[in-house]
């Protein structure tokens, strides 16, 4: 629902955009807004720091830009190009609005989650390693069909993963922050994770990183999984206890397929790199050809809302914007 303009949503905003290609793709901004390029290394072009009202953070390296935000004395809105907003609130304080790119990465991340499941279960990663050696290794592998899949996270990306799993004939159990029922059936709460893990063969993690979810998939949850179970993480690395996961994977008891790690990237000597039952991709979940047109559409909608005195979408921190209801992160549950 829109709001009437407030002082924080007045016209004549200057918006800093991280590169010229994105600036050009956005086209002319609505009346009352102007955009300037800012690479976060030098001064913004065409505007001093104290005249920047809104910032679009770079993608994918959001963290590297965060220290610069403290220099923006007039900052009112930070727009990420990522679903997560890790560290942004700490960098800007409570008075600055923060909007995520919820929805932009949902399809691509869901694709990768299913791809990681298929690759690991069917041994595609093993075959790829064998190919340069001319090694033909036939063995019976697990199917995705009939697997019992525990999906932790029922926000936007979680919904897209669930939708893509439907034709694969899995037995899906969903987990959110709290137990409840929705239009798709029952959602279990995170308090049930350890109990649920014992009866599931694939654990998929797609929940945002918060104080409550840091280390959510801990040693007890991992120990409860049956032998040969697969852990897939397309959320944030720190949602899973890396030390506990490494111990389970290196021992050979569990398998993992990770697009995110903690730390990220893993050090070159980390044992997960050398584990034959670990498949690791370099945090490329949302970085596909679908990204650019979708982020451009979102930014155009966000700037149009600001120019019209309306509340932007995907606010995870309202700042000086009035809001009629609490928003949820795309990954959230």
Coordinates of C-alpha atoms in Angstrom, one line a residue:
X1 CA 0.0 0.0 0.0
X2 CA 1.3 3.4 -0.9
X3 CA 1.9 6.3 1.5
X4 CA 1.7 10.0 1.1
X5 CA 5.1 11.7 0.6
X6 CA 7.1 12.5 3.7
X7 CA 10.2 14.5 4.1
X8 CA 12.2 11.3 3.6
X9 CA 10.4 10.7 0.3
X10 CA 10.6 14.2 -1.1
X11 CA 11.5 14.9 -4.7
X12 CA 15.0 15.9 -5.9
X13 CA 16.8 12.8 -4.8
X14 CA 20.2 11.9 -6.1
X15 CA 20.7 8.2 -6.6
X16 CA 24.2 6.6 -6.8
X17 CA 24.3 3.6 -9.2
X18 CA 27.4 1.3 -9.1
X19 CA 28.3 1.2 -12.8
X20 CA 27.5 2.9 -16.1
X21 CA 26.0 -0.1 -17.8
X22 CA 23.3 -0.4 -15.1
X23 CA 22.8 3.4 -15.3
X24 CA 22.2 3.2 -19.0
X25 CA 19.9 0.2 -18.7
X26 CA 17.7 2.0 -16.2
X27 CA 17.0 4.8 -18.8
X28 CA 15.7 8.2 -17.7
X29 CA 14.6 8.3 -14.1
X30 CA 11.3 9.8 -13.1
X31 CA 11.0 13.5 -12.5
X32 CA 12.6 14.6 -9.3
X33 CA 15.3 11.9 -9.3
X34 CA 18.7 11.9 -10.9
X35 CA 21.3 9.2 -11.0
X36 CA 25.1 9.4 -10.8
X37 CA 27.6 6.6 -11.2
X38 CA 29.6 5.6 -8.2
X39 CA 32.1 2.8 -8.1
X40 CA 32.5 3.0 -4.3
X41 CA 36.3 3.5 -4.7
X42 CA 36.4 7.2 -5.6
X43 CA 34.0 10.1 -5.3
X44 CA 30.6 9.8 -7.0
X45 CA 30.6 11.5 -10.4
X46 CA 28.5 14.6 -10.5
X47 CA 27.5 14.8 -6.8
X48 CA 29.3 15.2 -3.5
X49 CA 28.9 12.5 -0.9
X50 CA 26.7 14.6 1.3
X51 CA 24.1 15.0 -1.5
X52 CA 23.5 11.2 -2.1
X53 CA 20.0 10.3 -1.0
X54 CA 19.9 6.7 -2.2
X55 CA 22.4 4.0 -3.2
X56 CA 22.2 0.9 -5.3
X57 CA 24.9 -1.5 -3.9
X58 CA 27.1 -3.3 -6.4
X59 CA 26.6 -6.9 -7.3
X60 CA 27.9 -9.4 -6.2
X61 CA 30.4 -7.7 -3.9
X62 CA 28.1 -5.9 -1.5
X63 CA 30.4 -6.3 1.5
X64 CA 33.2 -4.3 -0.1
X65 CA 31.0 -1.3 -0.5
X66 CA 29.5 -1.2 3.0
X67 CA 32.3 0.9 4.7
X68 CA 31.6 3.7 2.2
X69 CA 28.0 4.1 3.3
X70 CA 29.1 5.8 6.6
X71 CA 30.2 8.8 4.5
X72 CA 26.8 9.5 3.2
X73 CA 25.3 12.0 5.7
X74 CA 22.0 12.4 3.7
X75 CA 21.4 8.7 3.0
X76 CA 17.7 7.6 3.1
X77 CA 17.6 4.4 1.1
X78 CA 19.9 1.5 0.3
X79 CA 18.8 -0.9 -2.4
X80 CA 20.7 -4.2 -2.7
X81 CA 21.0 -6.2 -5.8
X82 CA 21.0 -9.4 -3.7
X83 CA 18.3 -11.2 -1.8
X84 CA 20.3 -11.1 1.4
X85 CA 21.1 -7.8 3.1
X86 CA 23.9 -9.1 5.3
X87 CA 25.7 -6.3 7.2
X88 CA 23.8 -3.4 5.6
X89 CA 21.8 -2.5 8.7
X90 CA 25.0 -2.4 10.8
X91 CA 26.6 -0.1 8.2
X92 CA 23.8 2.5 8.0
X93 CA 21.9 2.4 11.3
X94 CA 18.2 2.2 11.9
X95 CA 17.1 5.5 10.2
X96 CA 18.0 4.4 6.7
X97 CA 15.6 2.3 4.7
X98 CA 17.0 -1.0 3.3
X99 CA 15.4 -2.8 0.4
X100 CA 16.4 -6.2 -0.9
X101 CA 16.2 -7.6 -4.4
X102 CA 13.7 -10.3 -3.4
X103 CA 12.2 -12.0 -6.4
X104 CA 15.1 -11.1 -8.8
X105 CA 17.2 -14.3 -8.0
X106 CA 14.4 -16.7 -7.2
X107 CA 14.2 -18.6 -10.5
X108 CA 17.9 -18.9 -11.0
X109 CA 18.7 -20.0 -7.4
X110 CA 15.9 -22.6 -7.5
X111 CA 17.4 -23.9 -10.8
X112 CA 20.8 -24.3 -9.2
X113 CA 19.3 -26.0 -6.1
X114 CA 17.7 -28.7 -8.2
X115 CA 20.8 -28.9 -10.4
X116 CA 23.0 -29.5 -7.4
X117 CA 20.6 -32.2 -6.1
X118 CA 20.6 -34.0 -9.5
X119 CA 24.3 -33.7 -10.0
X120 CA 25.3 -35.0 -6.6
X121 CA 22.7 -37.8 -6.4
X122 CA 23.3 -39.1 -9.9
X123 CA 27.1 -38.8 -9.8
X124 CA 27.4 -36.2 -12.5
X125 CA 30.2 -34.5 -10.6
X126 CA 32.1 -37.9 -10.3
X127 CA 31.7 -38.5 -14.1
X128 CA 33.0 -35.0 -14.9
X129 CA 36.1 -35.7 -12.8
X130 CA 36.6 -39.2 -14.4
X131 CA 36.2 -37.9 -18.0
X132 CA 39.7 -36.4 -18.4
X133 CA 41.1 -39.8 -17.3
X134 CA 38.9 -41.8 -19.8
X135 CA 37.5 -43.6 -16.8
X136 CA 34.2 -45.4 -17.3
X137 CA 32.8 -46.1 -13.9
X138 CA 29.3 -47.6 -14.0
X139 CA 27.5 -47.8 -10.6
X140 CA 23.9 -47.6 -9.3
X141 CA 23.2 -44.1 -8.0
X142 CA 20.4 -42.6 -6.0
X143 CA 17.5 -41.0 -7.9
X144 CA 15.9 -37.7 -7.1
X145 CA 12.5 -39.5 -7.6
X146 CA 11.2 -40.9 -4.3
X147 CA 13.7 -39.1 -2.2
X148 CA 12.5 -37.6 1.1
X149 CA 13.5 -33.9 0.8
X150 CA 13.5 -31.5 3.8
X151 CA 13.3 -27.9 2.5
X152 CA 14.4 -25.4 5.2
X153 CA 13.0 -22.0 4.0
X154 CA 9.6 -21.3 2.6
X155 CA 10.0 -17.8 1.3
X156 CA 10.2 -16.8 -2.4
X157 CA 13.1 -19.0 -3.4
X158 CA 11.9 -21.9 -1.2
X159 CA 8.5 -21.7 -3.0
X160 CA 10.3 -21.8 -6.4
X161 CA 12.4 -24.8 -5.3
X162 CA 9.3 -26.6 -4.2
X163 CA 7.5 -25.8 -7.4
X164 CA 10.4 -27.2 -9.5
X165 CA 10.6 -30.4 -7.4
X166 CA 7.0 -31.3 -8.1
X167 CA 7.6 -33.1 -11.4
X168 CA 10.5 -35.0 -9.8
X169 CA 8.1 -37.0 -7.6
X170 CA 9.9 -36.3 -4.3
X171 CA 8.4 -36.5 -0.9
X172 CA 8.7 -32.9 0.3
X173 CA 8.6 -31.6 3.8
X174 CA 8.8 -27.9 4.4
X175 CA 10.3 -26.0 7.4
X176 CA 9.8 -22.4 8.3
X177 CA 10.4 -20.3 11.4
X178 CA 7.2 -21.4 13.0
X179 CA 4.8 -24.3 12.4
X180 CA 1.7 -23.4 10.5
X181 CA -0.5 -24.3 7.6
X182 CA -0.7 -22.5 4.2
X183 CA -2.2 -23.0 0.8
X184 CA 0.4 -25.7 0.0
X185 CA -0.1 -27.7 3.2
X186 CA 1.7 -27.9 6.5
X187 CA 4.9 -26.0 7.3
X188 CA 7.0 -27.4 10.2
X189 CA 8.9 -25.1 12.6
X190 CA 12.6 -25.0 13.0
X191 CA 12.2 -26.5 16.5
X192 CA 11.4 -29.8 14.8
X193 CA 14.5 -29.9 12.6
X194 CA 16.5 -32.5 14.4
X195 CA 13.5 -34.8 14.6
X196 CA 12.7 -34.3 10.9
X197 CA 16.3 -34.8 9.7
X198 CA 16.3 -38.4 10.9
X199 CA 13.7 -39.4 8.2
X200 CA 15.0 -37.3 5.3
X201 CA 17.6 -38.1 2.7
X202 CA 18.1 -34.6 1.2
X203 CA 18.3 -31.4 3.3
X204 CA 18.0 -28.2 1.3
X205 CA 18.8 -24.9 3.0
X206 CA 17.3 -21.7 1.6
X207 CA 16.7 -19.5 4.7
X208 CA 18.1 -16.0 5.2
X209 CA 21.1 -15.5 7.5
X210 CA 19.9 -13.9 10.7
X211 CA 20.9 -14.1 14.4
X212 CA 18.3 -16.9 14.7
X213 CA 19.5 -18.9 11.7
X214 CA 23.2 -18.6 12.2
X215 CA 24.3 -22.2 12.7
X216 CA 20.8 -23.4 12.4
X217 CA 22.0 -26.6 10.7
X218 CA 24.2 -27.6 13.5
X219 CA 26.0 -30.8 14.6
X220 CA 22.9 -32.3 16.1
X221 CA 20.8 -31.8 13.0
X222 CA 23.6 -33.2 10.7
X223 CA 24.1 -36.1 13.0
X224 CA 20.4 -36.9 12.9
X225 CA 20.5 -37.3 9.0
X226 CA 20.7 -40.9 7.8
X227 CA 23.9 -42.2 6.3
X228 CA 24.5 -41.0 2.7
X229 CA 22.1 -38.1 3.1
X230 CA 22.8 -35.0 0.9
X231 CA 23.1 -31.5 2.3
X232 CA 22.4 -28.7 -0.2
X233 CA 23.0 -25.1 0.8
X234 CA 22.0 -22.3 -1.5
X235 CA 21.3 -19.8 1.3
X236 CA 24.3 -18.4 3.2
X237 CA 27.3 -20.4 4.3
X238 CA 26.9 -19.6 8.0
X239 CA 23.4 -21.1 8.2
X240 CA 25.2 -24.4 8.3
X241 CA 27.9 -25.2 10.9
X242 CA 30.9 -25.6 8.6
X243 CA 33.1 -27.5 11.1
X244 CA 30.3 -30.0 11.8
X245 CA 29.5 -30.4 8.1
X246 CA 33.1 -30.9 7.2
X247 CA 33.5 -33.7 9.8
X248 CA 30.5 -35.5 8.5
X249 CA 31.5 -35.2 4.8
X250 CA 35.2 -36.0 5.2
X251 CA 34.2 -39.1 7.2
X252 CA 32.1 -40.2 4.2
X253 CA 28.9 -40.4 6.1
X254 CA 27.2 -37.4 4.5
X255 CA 27.4 -35.8 1.1
X256 CA 27.1 -32.1 0.4
X257 CA 26.5 -29.8 -2.6
X258 CA 27.2 -26.2 -1.7
X259 CA 26.9 -22.9 -3.5
X260 CA 27.7 -21.0 -0.4
X261 CA 30.3 -21.6 2.3
X262 CA 31.6 -20.2 5.6
X263 CA 34.1 -18.7 5.2
X264 CA 33.6 -17.7 1.6
X265 CA 35.5 -18.7 -0.4
X266 CA 36.9 -21.6 1.4
X267 CA 40.6 -21.5 1.9
X268 CA 42.5 -23.5 -0.8
X269 CA 43.6 -26.1 1.8
X270 CA 40.1 -26.7 3.2
X271 CA 39.4 -30.4 3.3
X272 CA 36.0 -30.0 1.7
X273 CA 37.8 -29.1 -1.6
X274 CA 39.3 -32.6 -1.7
X275 CA 36.3 -34.6 -0.5
X276 CA 35.1 -36.7 -3.3
X277 CA 31.5 -36.5 -1.9
X278 CA 31.5 -32.7 -1.9
X279 CA 30.3 -30.6 -4.8
X280 CA 31.1 -26.9 -4.5
X281 CA 30.0 -24.1 -6.9
X282 CA 31.3 -20.5 -6.4
X283 CA 28.1 -18.7 -5.1
X284 CA 26.6 -18.4 -8.6
X285 CA 23.0 -19.2 -7.6
X286 CA 21.5 -15.9 -8.8
X287 CA 24.1 -14.8 -11.3
X288 CA 22.6 -15.9 -14.6
X289 CA 21.3 -14.2 -17.7
X290 CA 18.0 -13.8 -15.9
X291 CA 19.6 -11.3 -13.4
X292 CA 20.1 -8.2 -15.5
X293 CA 16.6 -7.7 -16.9
X294 CA 15.0 -8.6 -13.6
X295 CA 17.1 -6.2 -11.5
X296 CA 16.5 -3.4 -14.0
X297 CA 12.8 -3.9 -13.8
X298 CA 12.9 -3.9 -10.0
X299 CA 15.0 -0.8 -9.8
X300 CA 12.8 1.1 -12.2
X301 CA 9.8 0.1 -10.1
X302 CA 11.6 1.2 -6.9
X303 CA 12.5 4.6 -8.3
X304 CA 9.1 5.2 -9.7
X305 CA 7.6 4.5 -6.2
X306 CA 10.0 6.9 -4.5
X307 CA 9.2 9.6 -7.1
X308 CA 5.5 9.1 -6.5
X309 CA 5.9 9.3 -2.7
X310 CA 5.1 5.6 -2.3
X311 CA 6.9 3.0 -0.2
X312 CA 9.4 0.8 -2.2
X313 CA 9.0 -2.9 -2.4
X314 CA 11.0 -5.4 -0.3
X315 CA 11.8 -3.2 2.6
X316 CA 13.6 -5.2 5.3
X317 CA 14.3 -2.1 7.3
X318 CA 11.7 0.8 7.0
X319 CA 14.0 3.6 8.0
X320 CA 12.0 6.8 7.6
X321 CA 9.4 5.2 5.4
X322 CA 6.1 4.5 7.0
X323 CA 4.9 0.9 6.4
X324 CA 1.5 -0.7 6.8
X325 CA 2.8 -4.2 7.4
X326 CA 6.1 -6.0 8.1
X327 CA 7.9 -7.2 5.0
X328 CA 9.6 -10.6 4.7
X329 CA 12.9 -11.4 3.0
X330 CA 12.5 -13.6 -0.1
X331 CA 14.3 -16.5 1.6
X332 CA 12.4 -16.1 4.9
X333 CA 10.0 -18.4 6.6

